[in-house]
Coordinates of C-alpha atoms in Angstrom, one line a residue:
X145 CA 369.1 178.0 345.6
X146 CA 365.7 180.2 346.1
X147 CA 368.9 182.9 347.0
X148 CA 370.3 181.9 343.3
X149 CA 367.4 180.5 341.5
X150 CA 364.8 183.4 342.2
X151 CA 366.1 186.4 344.5
X152 CA 369.6 187.0 342.4
X153 CA 367.7 186.5 338.7
X154 CA 365.6 189.6 340.2
X155 CA 368.8 191.3 341.6
X156 CA 370.3 191.4 338.6
X157 CA 366.5 192.0 336.9
X158 CA 366.6 195.3 339.1
X159 CA 369.6 196.7 337.8
X160 CA 368.7 196.6 334.3
X161 CA 371.0 193.6 333.4
X162 CA 370.2 191.9 329.6
X163 CA 368.2 188.1 330.6
X164 CA 370.8 186.1 329.1
X165 CA 372.7 187.4 331.6
X166 CA 370.9 187.1 334.1
X167 CA 369.6 183.3 333.4
X168 CA 373.5 181.9 332.6
X169 CA 374.9 183.8 335.8
X170 CA 372.0 182.2 337.6
X171 CA 372.3 178.9 336.2
X172 CA 376.4 179.7 336.8
X173 CA 375.6 180.3 340.4
X174 CA 374.0 177.2 341.2
X175 CA 376.3 174.9 339.5
X176 CA 379.1 176.5 341.6
X177 CA 377.4 176.4 344.8
X178 CA 374.4 175.1 345.6
X179 CA 374.8 171.4 343.5
X180 CA 377.2 169.4 342.5
X181 CA 377.1 169.9 339.2
X182 CA 380.6 170.1 337.1
X183 CA 381.0 173.5 335.5
X184 CA 381.0 171.7 331.8
X185 CA 377.1 171.1 332.2
X186 CA 376.5 174.7 331.7
X187 CA 377.8 174.9 328.2
X188 CA 376.5 170.9 327.5
X189 CA 373.1 172.1 328.1
X190 CA 373.4 175.5 326.7
X191 CA 374.5 174.5 322.9
X192 CA 371.9 171.7 323.9
X193 CA 368.8 173.9 324.3
X194 CA 369.4 174.9 321.0
X195 CA 369.5 171.5 319.0
X196 CA 365.7 171.5 317.9
X197 CA 364.4 171.5 314.7
X198 CA 362.1 174.3 315.0
X199 CA 363.9 176.7 316.1
X200 CA 364.6 177.4 312.9
X201 CA 361.5 178.8 312.1
X202 CA 362.2 181.3 314.6
X203 CA 364.8 183.1 311.6
X204 CA 362.4 182.4 309.1
X205 CA 359.5 184.4 310.1
X206 CA 362.6 186.9 311.2
X207 CA 363.5 187.5 308.2
X208 CA 360.0 187.1 306.3
X209 CA 359.2 190.2 308.9
X210 CA 362.2 192.3 308.0
X211 CA 361.2 191.7 304.6
X212 CA 358.1 193.6 305.2
X213 CA 358.9 196.2 306.9
X214 CA 361.2 197.2 304.3
X215 CA 359.7 196.0 301.4
X216 CA 357.1 198.0 301.2
X217 CA 354.3 195.3 302.4
X218 CA 353.3 196.2 305.8
X219 CA 352.7 200.2 303.9
X220 CA 350.0 198.2 300.8
X221 CA 348.2 195.9 303.8
X222 CA 347.7 199.5 306.1
X223 CA 346.9 201.7 303.1
X224 CA 343.8 198.0 302.3
X225 CA 343.1 198.2 306.0
X226 CA 341.9 201.8 305.6
X227 CA 339.9 201.1 302.0
X228 CA 338.0 198.7 303.8
X229 CA 336.7 200.8 307.8
X230 CA 335.4 203.4 305.4
X231 CA 332.6 205.1 307.5
X232 CA 333.6 203.6 310.7
X233 CA 333.6 206.3 313.6
X234 CA 336.6 206.6 314.8
X235 CA 338.2 204.8 311.3
X236 CA 341.6 205.6 311.5
X237 CA 342.2 204.1 314.5
X238 CA 340.0 200.4 313.7
X239 CA 342.7 200.4 310.7
X240 CA 345.8 200.3 313.3
X241 CA 344.4 197.3 315.0
X242 CA 343.5 195.9 311.4
X243 CA 346.5 196.4 310.1
X244 CA 348.8 195.1 313.3
X245 CA 346.7 192.2 312.7
X246 CA 347.3 191.5 309.2
X247 CA 351.0 192.5 309.5
X248 CA 351.0 189.2 312.6
X249 CA 349.8 186.9 309.9
X250 CA 353.1 187.7 308.5
X251 CA 355.7 188.2 310.6
X252 CA 354.5 186.8 314.2
X253 CA 356.8 189.6 316.1
X254 CA 355.1 192.4 318.4
X255 CA 358.4 194.3 318.1
X256 CA 358.2 194.7 314.2
X257 CA 354.4 195.9 313.5
X258 CA 354.7 199.1 316.5
X259 CA 358.1 200.1 314.7
X260 CA 355.6 200.1 311.3
X261 CA 352.8 201.0 312.2
X262 CA 354.4 203.7 314.4
X263 CA 356.2 205.5 311.5
X264 CA 352.9 205.9 309.6
X265 CA 349.8 206.6 311.7
X266 CA 350.9 207.9 314.8
X267 CA 350.9 211.8 312.8
X268 CA 347.9 210.8 311.5
X269 CA 346.2 209.6 314.4
X270 CA 347.5 212.4 316.2
X271 CA 346.0 215.0 313.6
X272 CA 342.5 213.6 313.8
X273 CA 341.9 214.2 318.2
X274 CA 343.1 210.9 319.5
X275 CA 345.7 213.1 321.1
X276 CA 349.7 212.0 321.9
X277 CA 348.6 210.1 325.1
X278 CA 345.7 208.0 323.1
X279 CA 347.8 207.2 320.0
X280 CA 350.9 206.2 321.4
X281 CA 349.1 203.3 323.7
X282 CA 347.0 202.6 320.6
X283 CA 350.5 201.6 319.0
X284 CA 351.6 199.8 321.6
X285 CA 348.7 197.7 322.8
X286 CA 348.2 196.8 319.1
X287 CA 350.9 194.9 318.3
X288 CA 350.2 192.5 321.5
X289 CA 347.4 190.9 318.8
X290 CA 350.8 189.8 316.6
X291 CA 352.2 187.5 319.0
X292 CA 349.2 185.6 319.5
X293 CA 347.7 185.9 315.3
X294 CA 349.7 182.7 313.8
X295 CA 352.5 182.4 312.5
X296 CA 353.7 183.1 316.5
X297 CA 356.9 182.7 317.8
X298 CA 355.6 182.4 321.3
X299 CA 353.7 179.2 319.9
X300 CA 356.7 177.7 318.5
X301 CA 358.7 178.1 321.7
X302 CA 355.7 176.9 323.2
X303 CA 355.0 173.8 321.5
X304 CA 358.6 173.0 321.9
X305 CA 358.6 173.8 326.3
X306 CA 356.0 171.8 326.5
X307 CA 356.1 169.3 323.6
X308 CA 353.1 170.4 321.7
X309 CA 352.0 170.2 318.2
X310 CA 352.7 173.8 316.6
X311 CA 350.3 173.3 314.0
X312 CA 347.2 173.1 316.4
X313 CA 348.9 176.2 318.8
X314 CA 348.3 178.2 315.6
X315 CA 345.2 177.5 314.7
X316 CA 344.5 177.5 317.5
X317 CA 345.3 181.2 318.1
X318 CA 342.8 181.9 315.1
X319 CA 340.3 183.0 316.7
X320 CA 341.1 184.2 320.3
X321 CA 343.4 186.6 317.9
X322 CA 340.6 187.6 316.2
X323 CA 338.7 188.1 319.2
X324 CA 341.3 190.8 320.7
X325 CA 341.6 192.7 317.5
X326 CA 337.6 192.9 317.4
X327 CA 337.4 194.1 321.2
X328 CA 340.1 196.7 321.0
X329 CA 338.9 198.3 317.7
X330 CA 335.0 198.1 319.3
X331 CA 336.8 200.5 322.2
X332 CA 338.8 202.5 319.9
X333 CA 334.7 202.7 318.2
X334 CA 332.9 203.8 321.8
X335 CA 336.0 206.4 322.2
X336 CA 335.5 207.9 318.6
X337 CA 331.3 208.1 319.2
X338 CA 332.2 209.8 322.4
X339 CA 334.6 211.9 321.8
X340 CA 333.3 213.0 318.1
X341 CA 336.3 211.9 316.3
X342 CA 335.8 211.4 313.0
X343 CA 335.5 208.8 310.6
X344 CA 338.7 209.4 308.2
X345 CA 337.0 209.5 304.7
X346 CA 334.0 206.7 303.4
X347 CA 334.1 203.2 302.0
X348 CA 334.1 203.5 298.0
X349 CA 333.8 200.2 296.4
X350 CA 336.3 202.0 293.9
X351 CA 339.0 202.9 296.7
X352 CA 338.6 199.0 297.9
X353 CA 339.0 197.6 294.6
X354 CA 342.0 199.0 293.6
X355 CA 343.6 199.1 297.6
X356 CA 342.6 194.6 297.5
X357 CA 344.7 194.6 294.0
X358 CA 348.0 196.6 295.5
X359 CA 348.3 194.5 298.6
X360 CA 347.1 191.0 296.2
X361 CA 349.9 189.2 296.9
X362 CA 351.0 190.3 300.2
X363 CA 347.7 189.1 301.5
X364 CA 348.5 185.7 299.8
X365 CA 351.2 185.4 302.3
X366 CA 349.2 184.6 305.2
X367 CA 347.2 182.4 303.5
X368 CA 349.7 179.9 301.9
X369 CA 351.5 180.3 304.9
X370 CA 348.4 179.3 307.4
X371 CA 346.8 176.7 304.7
X372 CA 349.9 174.8 304.2
X373 CA 350.3 173.7 307.4
X374 CA 346.8 173.3 308.0
X375 CA 346.5 170.7 305.3
X376 CA 349.9 169.6 305.6
X377 CA 351.4 170.9 303.2
X378 CA 354.3 171.6 304.9
X379 CA 356.0 171.9 308.8
X380 CA 355.8 175.2 310.5
X381 CA 359.7 175.4 309.5
X382 CA 359.1 174.8 305.8
X383 CA 356.0 177.2 305.6
X384 CA 358.6 180.1 307.3
X385 CA 361.0 179.4 305.2
X386 CA 358.1 179.8 301.9
X387 CA 357.1 183.0 303.4
X388 CA 360.6 184.5 303.3
X389 CA 361.4 182.9 299.6
X390 CA 357.6 184.2 299.2
X391 CA 358.3 187.5 300.6
X392 CA 361.9 188.2 298.0
X393 CA 360.5 187.8 294.7
X394 CA 357.0 190.1 295.6
X395 CA 360.1 191.9 296.8
X396 CA 361.9 191.8 293.5
X397 CA 359.7 190.8 290.7
X398 CA 356.0 191.8 291.2
X399 CA 356.3 195.5 293.5
X400 CA 360.4 195.6 292.3
X401 CA 360.7 197.6 296.1
X402 CA 363.5 196.0 296.8
X403 CA 367.3 195.2 295.3
X404 CA 369.4 192.1 295.8
X405 CA 371.7 194.5 298.3
X406 CA 368.6 195.3 300.4
X407 CA 367.4 192.2 300.6
X408 CA 370.7 191.0 301.7
X409 CA 370.7 194.2 304.4
X410 CA 367.9 192.9 305.1
X411 CA 368.8 189.1 306.1
X412 CA 371.6 190.8 308.5
X413 CA 369.1 193.1 310.5
X414 CA 367.1 189.5 310.8
X415 CA 370.0 187.6 311.9
X416 CA 370.7 190.0 314.7
X417 CA 367.2 189.7 316.1
X418 CA 366.8 186.0 315.6
X419 CA 370.7 185.8 317.6
X420 CA 369.1 188.1 320.1
X421 CA 366.5 185.0 320.6
X422 CA 368.2 182.5 320.1
X423 CA 370.8 183.5 322.5
X424 CA 367.4 184.2 325.6
X425 CA 366.6 180.2 324.0
X426 CA 369.5 179.6 325.1
X427 CA 370.4 180.5 328.4
X428 CA 366.9 180.1 329.5
X429 CA 367.4 175.9 328.6
X430 CA 369.5 176.0 331.4
X431 CA 367.1 177.7 334.3
X432 CA 364.7 175.2 333.0
X433 CA 367.2 171.9 333.1
X434 CA 368.4 172.7 336.0
X435 CA 364.9 173.3 337.5
X436 CA 364.1 169.9 336.2
X437 CA 367.1 167.4 337.4
X438 CA 366.5 169.3 341.2
X439 CA 362.8 168.3 341.0
X440 CA 360.7 172.1 341.4
X441 CA 357.8 171.1 338.9
X442 CA 357.3 168.0 341.1
X443 CA 357.7 170.4 344.3
X444 CA 354.8 172.6 342.6
X445 CA 352.3 170.3 341.5
X446 CA 352.7 168.0 344.8
X447 CA 351.8 171.5 346.7
X448 CA 348.6 172.7 344.3
X449 CA 347.4 168.9 344.7
X450 CA 347.9 169.9 348.4
X451 CA 345.8 173.5 347.9
X452 CA 343.1 171.4 346.2
X453 CA 342.9 173.5 343.3
X454 CA 340.3 173.2 341.0
X455 CA 341.1 174.2 337.0
X456 CA 338.7 176.7 337.0
X457 CA 340.8 178.4 340.2
X458 CA 344.2 177.4 338.6
X459 CA 343.4 179.3 335.5
X460 CA 342.5 182.6 337.2
X461 CA 346.0 182.1 340.1
X462 CA 347.9 181.5 336.3
X463 CA 346.5 184.7 334.9
X464 CA 347.4 186.8 337.7
X465 CA 351.1 185.9 338.1
X466 CA 351.3 185.7 334.1
X467 CA 349.7 189.0 334.1
X468 CA 352.7 190.3 336.8
X469 CA 355.3 188.6 335.0
X470 CA 355.0 189.6 331.5
X471 CA 354.9 193.4 332.7
X472 CA 358.8 191.8 334.0
X473 CA 360.1 189.4 330.9
X474 CA 359.5 188.9 327.4
X475 CA 357.3 185.8 326.3
X476 CA 360.5 183.8 325.0
X477 CA 361.8 184.2 328.4
X478 CA 358.5 183.1 330.9
X479 CA 357.0 180.5 328.6
X480 CA 360.6 179.0 328.2
X481 CA 360.6 179.1 332.2
X482 CA 357.2 179.0 332.9
X483 CA 355.8 176.4 330.4
X484 CA 357.7 173.4 331.4
X485 CA 356.9 173.5 335.0
X486 CA 352.7 174.9 334.5
X487 CA 351.3 173.1 331.9
X488 CA 351.9 168.8 334.0
X489 CA 349.8 170.7 336.6
X490 CA 347.3 172.1 333.9
X491 CA 347.3 169.1 332.6
X492 CA 347.0 167.1 335.7
X493 CA 344.0 169.5 336.3
X494 CA 342.5 168.6 332.9
X495 CA 343.2 171.3 330.9
X496 CA 343.8 170.6 327.0
X497 CA 347.5 172.1 327.5
X498 CA 346.8 173.5 323.6
X499 CA 344.3 175.5 325.2
X500 CA 346.5 175.9 328.3
X501 CA 349.2 176.9 325.9
X502 CA 346.7 180.2 324.3
X503 CA 346.2 181.4 327.8
X504 CA 349.2 181.5 328.4
X505 CA 350.3 183.7 325.0
X506 CA 347.4 185.9 326.0
X507 CA 349.1 186.6 329.0
X508 CA 352.1 187.3 327.9
X509 CA 350.9 189.5 325.1
X510 CA 349.5 192.0 327.4
X511 CA 352.8 192.0 329.2
X512 CA 354.6 193.3 326.5
X513 CA 353.0 196.5 326.5
X514 CA 352.3 196.9 330.4
X515 CA 354.5 199.3 332.7
X516 CA 357.1 199.5 333.3
X517 CA 359.3 197.0 331.1
X518 CA 356.8 196.5 327.9
X519 CA 358.9 196.0 325.2
X520 CA 356.2 197.6 323.1
X521 CA 356.1 200.3 325.5
X522 CA 360.0 201.6 324.8
X523 CA 359.5 200.3 321.0
X524 CA 356.6 203.4 320.4
X525 CA 358.8 205.6 322.6
X526 CA 361.5 205.3 320.4
X527 CA 358.9 206.3 317.2
X528 CA 356.7 208.6 319.0
X529 CA 358.9 210.6 321.3
X530 CA 356.8 210.3 324.4
X531 CA 357.7 210.1 327.3
X532 CA 356.9 206.4 329.1
X533 CA 354.5 207.6 331.8
X534 CA 352.8 209.4 328.7
X535 CA 352.9 206.1 327.2
X536 CA 351.9 204.5 330.9
X537 CA 348.5 206.5 330.1
X538 CA 348.0 205.6 327.0
X539 CA 347.7 202.0 327.6
X540 CA 346.1 201.7 330.5
X541 CA 342.9 201.2 328.8
X542 CA 343.5 198.4 327.1
X543 CA 345.1 196.4 329.1
X544 CA 341.7 196.3 331.0
X545 CA 340.2 196.3 327.8
X546 CA 342.6 192.6 327.0
X547 CA 342.3 191.4 330.5
X548 CA 338.4 191.3 329.7
X549 CA 339.4 189.3 326.7
X550 CA 341.7 186.9 328.4
X551 CA 339.2 185.7 330.9
X552 CA 336.9 185.2 328.1
X553 CA 339.7 183.2 325.8
X554 CA 340.2 181.0 329.8
X555 CA 336.4 180.8 330.4
X556 CA 335.7 179.2 326.6
X557 CA 337.9 176.9 325.9
X558 CA 335.9 176.2 322.5
X559 CA 337.4 179.3 321.3
X560 CA 341.2 178.1 321.4
X561 CA 340.2 173.9 320.6
X562 CA 337.2 174.3 317.5
X563 CA 340.0 174.8 314.7
X564 CA 342.9 173.2 315.1
X565 CA 340.4 170.0 316.4
X566 CA 341.7 168.4 312.9
X567 CA 344.9 168.4 313.1

C-alpha cells in the first residue's frame, strides 16, 4: 500500500501527470493489487464524492470571478485601491496587494487575481522601478491572499472534508487575510523606501470620491455576500448564486460592459474551470476513502500519540509538512487528502478545528507561489513573459514575509476565532 498510495503518486507527479489522473491511478492500482475491493467500488466512491450540496458553491463563485474579470469590475477595484493609497511610498505595489485582496473578497480565486492584476499592473510596476523580477514576484504572491480572504473555495473544501461550519471558516479567514495583506504591504513600503521607488501621485479627496463612485457597486458585492452569510440570510452556496446574479445585473445594466452573449461565454469558461476543480475533488475523495477504510488515519493518530507531541509542536510540524506539500500539490488536492488525516489528531490535542483549517489554508496559500510548482508562478509567467527562474527569485522575499504571518496566525488562535465565535 505504501508503494501504490505514496511512491506511485510521487513518481507520476514527477513526470508531470495531471493530479486527478495521479489520484485515480493510485486508487485503481491499490484496488486491483493490494485490497480485495471490487473495481466497481472506484466508480461508486468517485461519483459519491461529488454528492454534496455545499460543492455547488464552487461553480457559483468561479462564475462570479469570471464575470468580475470580464466586466471590468476588477479594473475598477484596482483604480479604487490606487486612489485610496495616495502618497504612500511604493503606492503602486501597495495598491497591487490591496486590489488582490479586494478581488479575493469577490471571487476567492488566486489564479483569477494574478491574471487580472498582471495584465494591468505589471507594466506599471516595472516602469515605477520595481524591476521585472520583483514586480512578477509581487503579482504571483499577492494572489495567495485570495485563498484566505472569504469567500474561499479552499475553505469550502476544508469544511466538507473536516465536517466543519463553512460560514465560521469564512469569518475566521477575515483577520488572517487582512494580516497577510498588511504584512505584504508593509514589506513593499520598506523596499520602496530603501530603493527610492516613488509614490504614484497623492491622495486627493476628489479623486478618491470619484473612484469610490465608479467602484461602488463592485465594493458592495463582498459586503452583501459576507453579510448575508454572517447574519444567516443565506448559506455559502446560496451566497455564491447571489454573487453571480448580482455580478450579471451590474455588468449588464449598471456598468453596461457586457452583453448577454459575453455572459454566456463567461459561463462556459467558468464551467470549464469548475470541471477542472471538481474532477480533482472526485478523484481525491477516492484516495481519502481508501486511506480511511484501510485505517491509515487511526495509525497516524496512534503514532502521533506515541510521540507525545504537544499542540504547539504538532502545529509546527504540520506547518513544515504542508509548506513542502504546497510546493507540489494545489490547495484543492492537498486539503481533500490531508484534512481527514490531520483534523482528528488536531482535535485530540485540543486544537480548534476552525483555527486548524485556517492554518492549513494559509500554508497551502503560500504553496500557490512557492517553487517549483506553485500555480501562481505559472500564471504570472504567462502574463509577464518572465522565465521561471526569475520569478523564483522574485517571490522568495514574499515567501519569508508570509511564513512569518503564518507563524503569527498559527500561535495566536484569536485571530482566527474571534469573528466566527458567534456563528
